[in-house]
Short mmCIF file of C-alpha atoms in Angstrom, two decimals:
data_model
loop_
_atom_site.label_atom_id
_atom_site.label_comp_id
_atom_site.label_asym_id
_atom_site.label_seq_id
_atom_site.Cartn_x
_atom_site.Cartn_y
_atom_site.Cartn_z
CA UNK I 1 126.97 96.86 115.81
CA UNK I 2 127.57 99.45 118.08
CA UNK I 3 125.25 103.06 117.98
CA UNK I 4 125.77 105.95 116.86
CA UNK I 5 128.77 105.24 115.02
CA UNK I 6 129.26 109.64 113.82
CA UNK I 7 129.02 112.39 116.09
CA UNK I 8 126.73 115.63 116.46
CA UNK I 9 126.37 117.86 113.48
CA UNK I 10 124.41 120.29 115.75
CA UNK I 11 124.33 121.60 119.14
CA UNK I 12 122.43 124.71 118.79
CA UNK I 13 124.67 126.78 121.04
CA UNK I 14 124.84 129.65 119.29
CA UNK I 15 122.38 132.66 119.39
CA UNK I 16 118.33 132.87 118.37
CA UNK I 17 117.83 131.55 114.91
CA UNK I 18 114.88 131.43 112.84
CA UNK I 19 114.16 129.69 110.69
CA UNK I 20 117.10 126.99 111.73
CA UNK I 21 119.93 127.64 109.76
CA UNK I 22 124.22 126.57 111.19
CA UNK I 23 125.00 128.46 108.24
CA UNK I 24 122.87 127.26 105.72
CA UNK I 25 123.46 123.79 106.44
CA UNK I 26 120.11 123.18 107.38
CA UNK I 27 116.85 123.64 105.08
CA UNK I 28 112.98 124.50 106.33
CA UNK I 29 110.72 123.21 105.83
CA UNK I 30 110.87 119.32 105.04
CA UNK I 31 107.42 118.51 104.95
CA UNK I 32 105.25 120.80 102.70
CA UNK I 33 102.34 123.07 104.73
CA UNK I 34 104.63 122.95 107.81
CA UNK I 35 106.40 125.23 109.46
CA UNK I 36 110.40 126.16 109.86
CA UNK I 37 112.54 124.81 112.79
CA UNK I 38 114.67 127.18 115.17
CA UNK I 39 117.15 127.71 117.86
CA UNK I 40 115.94 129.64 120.92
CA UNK I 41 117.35 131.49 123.29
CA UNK I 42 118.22 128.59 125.69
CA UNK I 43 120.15 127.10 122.72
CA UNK I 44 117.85 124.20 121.90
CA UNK I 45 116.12 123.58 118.48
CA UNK I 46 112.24 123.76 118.75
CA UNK I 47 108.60 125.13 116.53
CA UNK I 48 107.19 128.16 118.02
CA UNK I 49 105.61 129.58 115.55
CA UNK I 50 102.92 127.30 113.93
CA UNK I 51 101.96 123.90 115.00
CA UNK I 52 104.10 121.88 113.33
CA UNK I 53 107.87 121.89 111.72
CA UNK I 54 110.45 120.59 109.96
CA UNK I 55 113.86 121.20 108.56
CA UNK I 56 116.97 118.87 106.76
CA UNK I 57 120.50 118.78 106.54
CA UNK I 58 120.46 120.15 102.85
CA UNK I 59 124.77 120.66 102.61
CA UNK I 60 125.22 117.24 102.03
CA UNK I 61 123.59 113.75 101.46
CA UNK I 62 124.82 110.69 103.88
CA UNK I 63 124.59 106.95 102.97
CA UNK I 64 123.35 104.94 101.83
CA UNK I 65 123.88 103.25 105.22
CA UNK I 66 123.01 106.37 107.39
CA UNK I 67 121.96 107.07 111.24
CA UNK I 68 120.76 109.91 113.01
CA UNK I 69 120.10 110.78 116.68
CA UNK I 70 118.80 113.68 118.89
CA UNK I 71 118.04 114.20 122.24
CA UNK I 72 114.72 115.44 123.62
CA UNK I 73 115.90 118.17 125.98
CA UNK I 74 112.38 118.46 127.14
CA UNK I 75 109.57 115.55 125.89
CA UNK I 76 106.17 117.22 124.20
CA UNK I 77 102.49 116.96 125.70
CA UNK I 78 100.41 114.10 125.31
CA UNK I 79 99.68 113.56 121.10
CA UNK I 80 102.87 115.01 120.22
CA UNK I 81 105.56 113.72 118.19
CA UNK I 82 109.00 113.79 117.33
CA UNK I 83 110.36 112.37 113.79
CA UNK I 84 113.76 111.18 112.73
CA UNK I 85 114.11 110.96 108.64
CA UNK I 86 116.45 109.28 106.47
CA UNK I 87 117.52 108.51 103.18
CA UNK I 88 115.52 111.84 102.61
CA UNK I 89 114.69 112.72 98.31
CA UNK I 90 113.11 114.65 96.19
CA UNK I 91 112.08 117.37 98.94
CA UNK I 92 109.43 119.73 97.10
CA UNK I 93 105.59 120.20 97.26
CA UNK I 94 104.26 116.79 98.06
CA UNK I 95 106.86 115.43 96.37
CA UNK I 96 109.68 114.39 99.24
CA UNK I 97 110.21 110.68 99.66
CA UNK I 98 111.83 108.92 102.58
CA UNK I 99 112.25 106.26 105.83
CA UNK I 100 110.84 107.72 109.05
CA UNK I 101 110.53 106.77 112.43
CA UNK I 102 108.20 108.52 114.87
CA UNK I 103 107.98 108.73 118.92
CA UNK I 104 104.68 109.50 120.25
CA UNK I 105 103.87 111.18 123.42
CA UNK I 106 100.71 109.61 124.70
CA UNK I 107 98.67 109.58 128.00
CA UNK I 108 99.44 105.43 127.83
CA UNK I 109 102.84 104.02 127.08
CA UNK I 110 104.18 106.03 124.56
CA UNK I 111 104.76 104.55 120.98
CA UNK I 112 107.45 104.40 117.65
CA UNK I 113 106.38 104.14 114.40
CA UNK I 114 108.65 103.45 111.06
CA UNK I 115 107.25 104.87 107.97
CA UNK I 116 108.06 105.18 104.29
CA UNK I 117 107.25 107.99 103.00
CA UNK I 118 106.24 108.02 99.18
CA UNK I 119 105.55 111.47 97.66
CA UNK I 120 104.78 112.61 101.85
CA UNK I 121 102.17 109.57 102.28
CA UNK I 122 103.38 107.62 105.32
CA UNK I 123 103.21 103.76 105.17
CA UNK I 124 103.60 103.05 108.97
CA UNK I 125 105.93 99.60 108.14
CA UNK I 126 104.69 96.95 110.74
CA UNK I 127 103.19 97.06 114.31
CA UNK I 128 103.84 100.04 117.20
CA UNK I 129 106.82 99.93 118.98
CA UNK I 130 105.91 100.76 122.67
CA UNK I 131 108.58 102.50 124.86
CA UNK I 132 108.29 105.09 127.34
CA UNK I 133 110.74 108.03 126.58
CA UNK I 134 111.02 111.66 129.31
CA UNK I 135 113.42 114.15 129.49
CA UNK I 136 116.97 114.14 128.34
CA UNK I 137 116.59 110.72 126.62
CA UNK I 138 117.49 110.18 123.04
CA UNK I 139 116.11 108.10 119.90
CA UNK I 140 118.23 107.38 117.48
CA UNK I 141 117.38 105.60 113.62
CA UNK I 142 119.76 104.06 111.41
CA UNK I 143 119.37 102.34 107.89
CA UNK I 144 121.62 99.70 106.57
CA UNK I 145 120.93 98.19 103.32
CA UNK I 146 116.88 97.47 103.52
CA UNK I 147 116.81 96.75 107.73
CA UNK I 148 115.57 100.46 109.40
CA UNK I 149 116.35 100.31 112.50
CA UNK I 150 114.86 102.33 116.04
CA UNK I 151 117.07 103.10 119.19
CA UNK I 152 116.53 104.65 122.41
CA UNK I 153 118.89 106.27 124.55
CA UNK I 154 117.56 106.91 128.37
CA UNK I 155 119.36 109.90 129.87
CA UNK I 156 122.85 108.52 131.62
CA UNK I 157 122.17 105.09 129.97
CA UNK I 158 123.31 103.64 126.75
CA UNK I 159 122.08 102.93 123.46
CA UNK I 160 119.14 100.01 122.90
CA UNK I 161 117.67 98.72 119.98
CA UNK I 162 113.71 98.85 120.08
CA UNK I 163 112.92 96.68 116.48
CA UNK I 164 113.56 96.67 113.03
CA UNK I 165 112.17 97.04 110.04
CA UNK I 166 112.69 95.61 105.91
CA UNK I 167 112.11 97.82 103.29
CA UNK I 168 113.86 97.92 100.00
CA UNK I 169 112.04 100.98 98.39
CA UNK I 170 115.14 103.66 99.16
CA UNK I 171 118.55 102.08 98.72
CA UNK I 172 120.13 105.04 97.94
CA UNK I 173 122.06 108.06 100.07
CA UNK I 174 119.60 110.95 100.92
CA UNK I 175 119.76 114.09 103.51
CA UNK I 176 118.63 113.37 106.93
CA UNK I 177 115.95 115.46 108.82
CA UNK I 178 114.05 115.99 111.88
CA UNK I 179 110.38 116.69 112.65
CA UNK I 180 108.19 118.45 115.47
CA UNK I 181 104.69 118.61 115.35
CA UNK I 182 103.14 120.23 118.16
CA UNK I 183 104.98 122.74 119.84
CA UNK I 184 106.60 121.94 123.24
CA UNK I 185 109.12 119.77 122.49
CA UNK I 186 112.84 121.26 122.90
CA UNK I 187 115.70 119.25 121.93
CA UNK I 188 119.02 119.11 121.48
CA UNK I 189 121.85 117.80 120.35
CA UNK I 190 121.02 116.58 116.35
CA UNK I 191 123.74 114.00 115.41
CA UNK I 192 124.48 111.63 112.45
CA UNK I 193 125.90 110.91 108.95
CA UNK I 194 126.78 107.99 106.60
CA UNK I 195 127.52 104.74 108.87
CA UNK I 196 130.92 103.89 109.93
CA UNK I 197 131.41 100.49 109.67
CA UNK I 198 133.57 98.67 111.90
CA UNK I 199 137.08 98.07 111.19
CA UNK I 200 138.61 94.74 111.40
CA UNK I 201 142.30 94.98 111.99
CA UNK I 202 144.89 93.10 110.15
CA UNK I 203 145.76 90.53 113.57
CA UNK I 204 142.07 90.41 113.91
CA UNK I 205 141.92 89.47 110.08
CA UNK I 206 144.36 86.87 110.70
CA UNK I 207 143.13 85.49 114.18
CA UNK I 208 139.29 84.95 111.97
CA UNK I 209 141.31 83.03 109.01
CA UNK I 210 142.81 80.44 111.30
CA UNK I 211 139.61 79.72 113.40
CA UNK I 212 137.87 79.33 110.25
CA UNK I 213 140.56 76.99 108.71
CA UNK I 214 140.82 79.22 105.89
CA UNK I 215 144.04 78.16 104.56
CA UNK I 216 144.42 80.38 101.25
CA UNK I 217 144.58 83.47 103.30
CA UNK I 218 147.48 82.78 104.65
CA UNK I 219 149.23 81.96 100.95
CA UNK I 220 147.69 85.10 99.70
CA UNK I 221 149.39 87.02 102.40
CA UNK I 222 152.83 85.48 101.61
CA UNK I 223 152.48 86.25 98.18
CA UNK I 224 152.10 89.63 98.29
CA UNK I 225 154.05 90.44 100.98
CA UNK I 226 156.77 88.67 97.94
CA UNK I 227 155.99 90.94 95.24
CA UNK G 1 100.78 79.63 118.59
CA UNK G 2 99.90 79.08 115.61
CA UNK G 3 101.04 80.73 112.45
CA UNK G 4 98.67 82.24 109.17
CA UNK G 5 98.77 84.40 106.12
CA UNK G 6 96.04 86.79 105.50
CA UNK G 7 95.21 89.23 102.74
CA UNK G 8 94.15 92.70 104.40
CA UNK G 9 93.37 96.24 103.11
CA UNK G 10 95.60 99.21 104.71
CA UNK G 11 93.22 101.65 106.62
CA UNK G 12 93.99 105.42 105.70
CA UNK G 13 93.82 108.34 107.99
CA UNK G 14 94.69 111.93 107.64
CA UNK G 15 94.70 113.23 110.98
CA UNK G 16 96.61 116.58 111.09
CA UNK G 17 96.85 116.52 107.51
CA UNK G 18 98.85 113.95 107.30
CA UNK G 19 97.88 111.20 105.11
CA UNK G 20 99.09 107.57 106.72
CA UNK G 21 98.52 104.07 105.37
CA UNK G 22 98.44 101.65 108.33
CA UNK G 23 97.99 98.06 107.72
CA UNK G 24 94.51 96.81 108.74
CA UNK G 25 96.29 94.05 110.88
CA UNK G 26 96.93 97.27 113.71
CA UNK G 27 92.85 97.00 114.00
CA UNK G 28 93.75 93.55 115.89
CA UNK G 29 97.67 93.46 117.03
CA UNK G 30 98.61 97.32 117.31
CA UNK G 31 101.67 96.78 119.27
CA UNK G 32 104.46 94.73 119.36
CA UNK G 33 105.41 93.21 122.05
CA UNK G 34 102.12 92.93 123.63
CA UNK G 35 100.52 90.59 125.85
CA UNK G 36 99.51 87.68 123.87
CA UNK G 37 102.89 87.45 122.15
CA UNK G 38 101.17 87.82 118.66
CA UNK G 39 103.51 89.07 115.72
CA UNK G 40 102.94 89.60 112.37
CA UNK G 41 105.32 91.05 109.47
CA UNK G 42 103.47 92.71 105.87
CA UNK G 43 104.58 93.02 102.39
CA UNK G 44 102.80 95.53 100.23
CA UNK G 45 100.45 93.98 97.29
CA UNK G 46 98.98 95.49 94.54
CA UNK G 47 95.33 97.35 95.30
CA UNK G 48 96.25 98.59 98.67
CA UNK G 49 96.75 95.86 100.46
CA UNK G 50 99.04 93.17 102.17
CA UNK G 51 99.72 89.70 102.76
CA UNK G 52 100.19 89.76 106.29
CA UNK G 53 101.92 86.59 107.97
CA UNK G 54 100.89 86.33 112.06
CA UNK G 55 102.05 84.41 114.72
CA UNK G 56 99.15 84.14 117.45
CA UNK G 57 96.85 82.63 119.84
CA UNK G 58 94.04 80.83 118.43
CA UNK G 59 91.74 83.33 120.04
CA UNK G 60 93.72 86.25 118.16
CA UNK G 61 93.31 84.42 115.08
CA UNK G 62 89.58 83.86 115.39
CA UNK G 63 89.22 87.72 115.89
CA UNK G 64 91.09 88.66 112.89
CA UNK G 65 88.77 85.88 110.84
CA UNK G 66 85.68 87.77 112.30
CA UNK G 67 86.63 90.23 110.64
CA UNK G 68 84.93 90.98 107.04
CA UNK G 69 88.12 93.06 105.52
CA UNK G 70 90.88 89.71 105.89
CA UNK G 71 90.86 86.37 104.22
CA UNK G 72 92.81 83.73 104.90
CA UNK G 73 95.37 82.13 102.52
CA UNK G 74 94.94 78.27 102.76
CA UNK G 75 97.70 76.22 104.59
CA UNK G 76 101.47 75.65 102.44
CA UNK G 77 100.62 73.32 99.37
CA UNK G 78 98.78 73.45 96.46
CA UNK G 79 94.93 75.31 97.16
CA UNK G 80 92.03 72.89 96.72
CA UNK G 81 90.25 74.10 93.76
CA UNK G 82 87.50 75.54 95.86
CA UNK G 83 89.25 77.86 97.23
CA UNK G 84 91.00 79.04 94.44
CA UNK G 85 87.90 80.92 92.72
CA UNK G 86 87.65 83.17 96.32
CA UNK G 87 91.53 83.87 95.97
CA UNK G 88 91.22 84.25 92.43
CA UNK G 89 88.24 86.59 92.93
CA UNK G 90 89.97 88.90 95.96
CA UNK G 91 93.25 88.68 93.92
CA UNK G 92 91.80 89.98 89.94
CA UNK G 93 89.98 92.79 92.06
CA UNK G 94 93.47 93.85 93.59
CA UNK G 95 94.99 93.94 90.11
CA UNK G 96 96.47 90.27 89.72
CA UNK G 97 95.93 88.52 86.10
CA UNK G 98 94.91 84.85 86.02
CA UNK G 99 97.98 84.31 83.79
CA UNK G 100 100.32 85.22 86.40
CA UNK G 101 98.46 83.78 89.03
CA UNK G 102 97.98 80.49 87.40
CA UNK G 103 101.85 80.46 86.71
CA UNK G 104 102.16 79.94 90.72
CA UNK G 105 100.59 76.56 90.17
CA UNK G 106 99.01 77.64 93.26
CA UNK G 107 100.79 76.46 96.08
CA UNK G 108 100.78 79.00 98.76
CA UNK G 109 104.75 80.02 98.96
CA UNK G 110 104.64 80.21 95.09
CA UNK G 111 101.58 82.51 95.26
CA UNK G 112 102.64 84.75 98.00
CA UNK G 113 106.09 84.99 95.94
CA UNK G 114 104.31 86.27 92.83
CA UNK G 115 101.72 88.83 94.94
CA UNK G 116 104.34 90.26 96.74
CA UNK G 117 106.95 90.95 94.28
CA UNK G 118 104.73 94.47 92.73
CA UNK G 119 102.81 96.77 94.54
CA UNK G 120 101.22 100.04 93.69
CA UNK G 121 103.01 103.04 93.23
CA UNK G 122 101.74 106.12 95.60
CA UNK G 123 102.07 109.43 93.87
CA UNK G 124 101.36 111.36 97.01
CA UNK G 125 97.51 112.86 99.07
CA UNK G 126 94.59 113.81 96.91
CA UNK G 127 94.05 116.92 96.39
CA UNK G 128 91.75 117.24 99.42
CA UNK G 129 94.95 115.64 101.53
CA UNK G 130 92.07 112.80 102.88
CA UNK G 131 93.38 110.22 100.52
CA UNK G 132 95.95 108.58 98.84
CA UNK G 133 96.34 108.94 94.85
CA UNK G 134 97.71 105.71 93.43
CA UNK G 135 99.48 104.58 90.46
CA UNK G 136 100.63 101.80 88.40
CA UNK G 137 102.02 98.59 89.61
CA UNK G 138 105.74 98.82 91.01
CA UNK G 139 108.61 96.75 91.93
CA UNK G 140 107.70 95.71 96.06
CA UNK G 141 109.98 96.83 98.49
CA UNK G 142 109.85 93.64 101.03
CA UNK G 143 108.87 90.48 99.22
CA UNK G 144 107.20 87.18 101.08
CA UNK G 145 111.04 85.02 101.34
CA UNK G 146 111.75 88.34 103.74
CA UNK G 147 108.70 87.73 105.62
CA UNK G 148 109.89 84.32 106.37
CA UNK G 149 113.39 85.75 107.15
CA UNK G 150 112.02 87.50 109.99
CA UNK G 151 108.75 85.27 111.03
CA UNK G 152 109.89 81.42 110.79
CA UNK G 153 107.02 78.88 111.13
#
């Protein structure tokens, strides 16, 4: 299935803004004891002011099969990290539950972690993903039914998928989010929604029936098309 | 390659001030892919901990054995009765009664279907933020079948 399957909620062209706002679409923090989000002057979100931020799309929830995407405009320093969230709940004072997936900055071969996060304790789900991200690339996370999934987008190339991941805990629709801890990271670009699946047309329908030999299609098409 | 089930604690950290739960089995395979071409794919238990199913060397398995915090499930069938006091010892510490583990018969796929299905409910950091407060027994989130979904062998 192809990725992303919605388009960008937010470019951050538009003047300073702090904390991160479009309108009140977005909310700051996500994560309790951190910091807000913002839009600088060179129209890119970013943390300037403590260490670490976060903010979520708090207008509307998405899902329950949801993606989101971002590019990093510029990457952080070494130890720094950048956090896609999904099927985000219950955002309060310890309290927020949700699926994340984390890219890593480090003086080796950089690394991706998926997490669930249960009252904000990460479960890192599985073994490090290791892939190299820099400058204008993208990462991307999407959740269908129970499989979290991690994609990376290298600037001018096209979406990959990295791995997967099962977890059952949060079937339902949620907010999506972003994190920044540390402060150089600049990005851009914040995209995403509820999945669009993939429409089959009707010749397509049709095409699938016959390979499959599935006769009673074809009767239940003449009897409606009857009545 | 050959392919085991282990019982292993997670390890938590709160660098940052985040509090993180990593499964122990990171201490031996961090990354996927990586050189040997080990895998392995976890489903929360009760008691903070997992039943971990790796495909690996023989020399990656060895390591993990060396190591004090993991014990080995016995091979698919019913566990020789020897055995089953050390399981049944590890598994009434995590939480596990011997009625439901005795319901299991236990043969390994029955017994990793019964640990897996609950695990403990997180109700967020302690209140110094360098641990994890836990609750009752829950529902599990990935069960043992969807292990074998995604690891065959």
């Amino acid at each position: 299935m192809a990725f992303p399957t919605t388009g960008i909620l937010d470019n951050f062209n538009r003047a300073a803004e702090d904390p991160l706002s479009d309108g009140g679409k977005w909310s700051n923090p996500l994560l309790s004891g951190q910091g807000s989000l913002e839009v600088t002057s060179a129209n890119q979100c970013a943390e300037l002011d403590v260490n670490n931020g976060s903010a979520y799309r708090s207008n509307q929830t998405y899902g329950p099969d949801t993606e989101a995407f971002i590019t990093a405009s510029t990457v952080g320093a070494n130890d720094e990290d950048a956090s896609l969230y999904l099927r985000i709940r219950q955002v309060g004072a310890g309290t927020m539950d949700a699926y994340g997936l984390s890219a890593i900055k480090l003086a080796g071969t950089d690394e991706w972690t998926f997490s669930r996060v249960d009252n904000e304790v990460f479960t890192v789900l599985g073994a490090v993903i290791t892939q190299e991200y820099s400058n204008g690339d993208s990462i991307g996370y999407e959740a269908i039914g129970s499989t979290l999934t991690a994609y990376y987008l290298p600037s001018g190339g096209s979406w990959s998928a990295l791995g997967n991941r099962t977890d059952g805990t949060y079937p339902d629709a949620g907010f999506i989010g972003l994190e920044i801890r540390l402060s150089t990271f600049r990005f851009d670009d914040f995209g995403g929604g509820t999945v669009v699946m993939q429409e089959i047309s009707a010749t397509e329908a049709f095409a699938a029936s016959m390979t499959e030999g599935i006769a009673g299609f074809l009767v239940s098409i003449d009897v409606t098309g009857d009545e | 390659m050959s392919v085991l089930w282990y019982l292993c604690p997670y390890d938590i950290s709160s660098a940052s001030g985040r509090v993180t739960r990593r499964c122990a089995m990171s201490r031996h395979i961090p990354s996927v892919p990586n050189a040997d071409g080990a895998i392995w794919e976890e489903a929360e238990i009760l008691g903070n901990h997992a039943a971990v199913k790796v495909s690996a060397p023989d020399a990656v398995h060895l390591t993990i054995q060396a190591d004090v915090d993991f014990l080995l499930l016995p091979l698919d069938g019913t566990t020789p009765v020897p055995v089953r006091a050390v399981l049944r010892s590890k598994l009434n510490a995590l939480g596990y009664t011997d009625v439901e583990l005795d319901a299991t018969g236990w043969t390994r796929r029955e017994l990793l279907r019964a640990i897996t299905s609950v695990r403990q409910d997180i109700l967020g950091p302690n209140a110094t933020r360098d641990g994890v407060l836990f609750g009752g027994r829950i529902p599990a989130g990935k069960s043992s079948n969807d292990i074998d979904r995604r690891l065959a062998g």
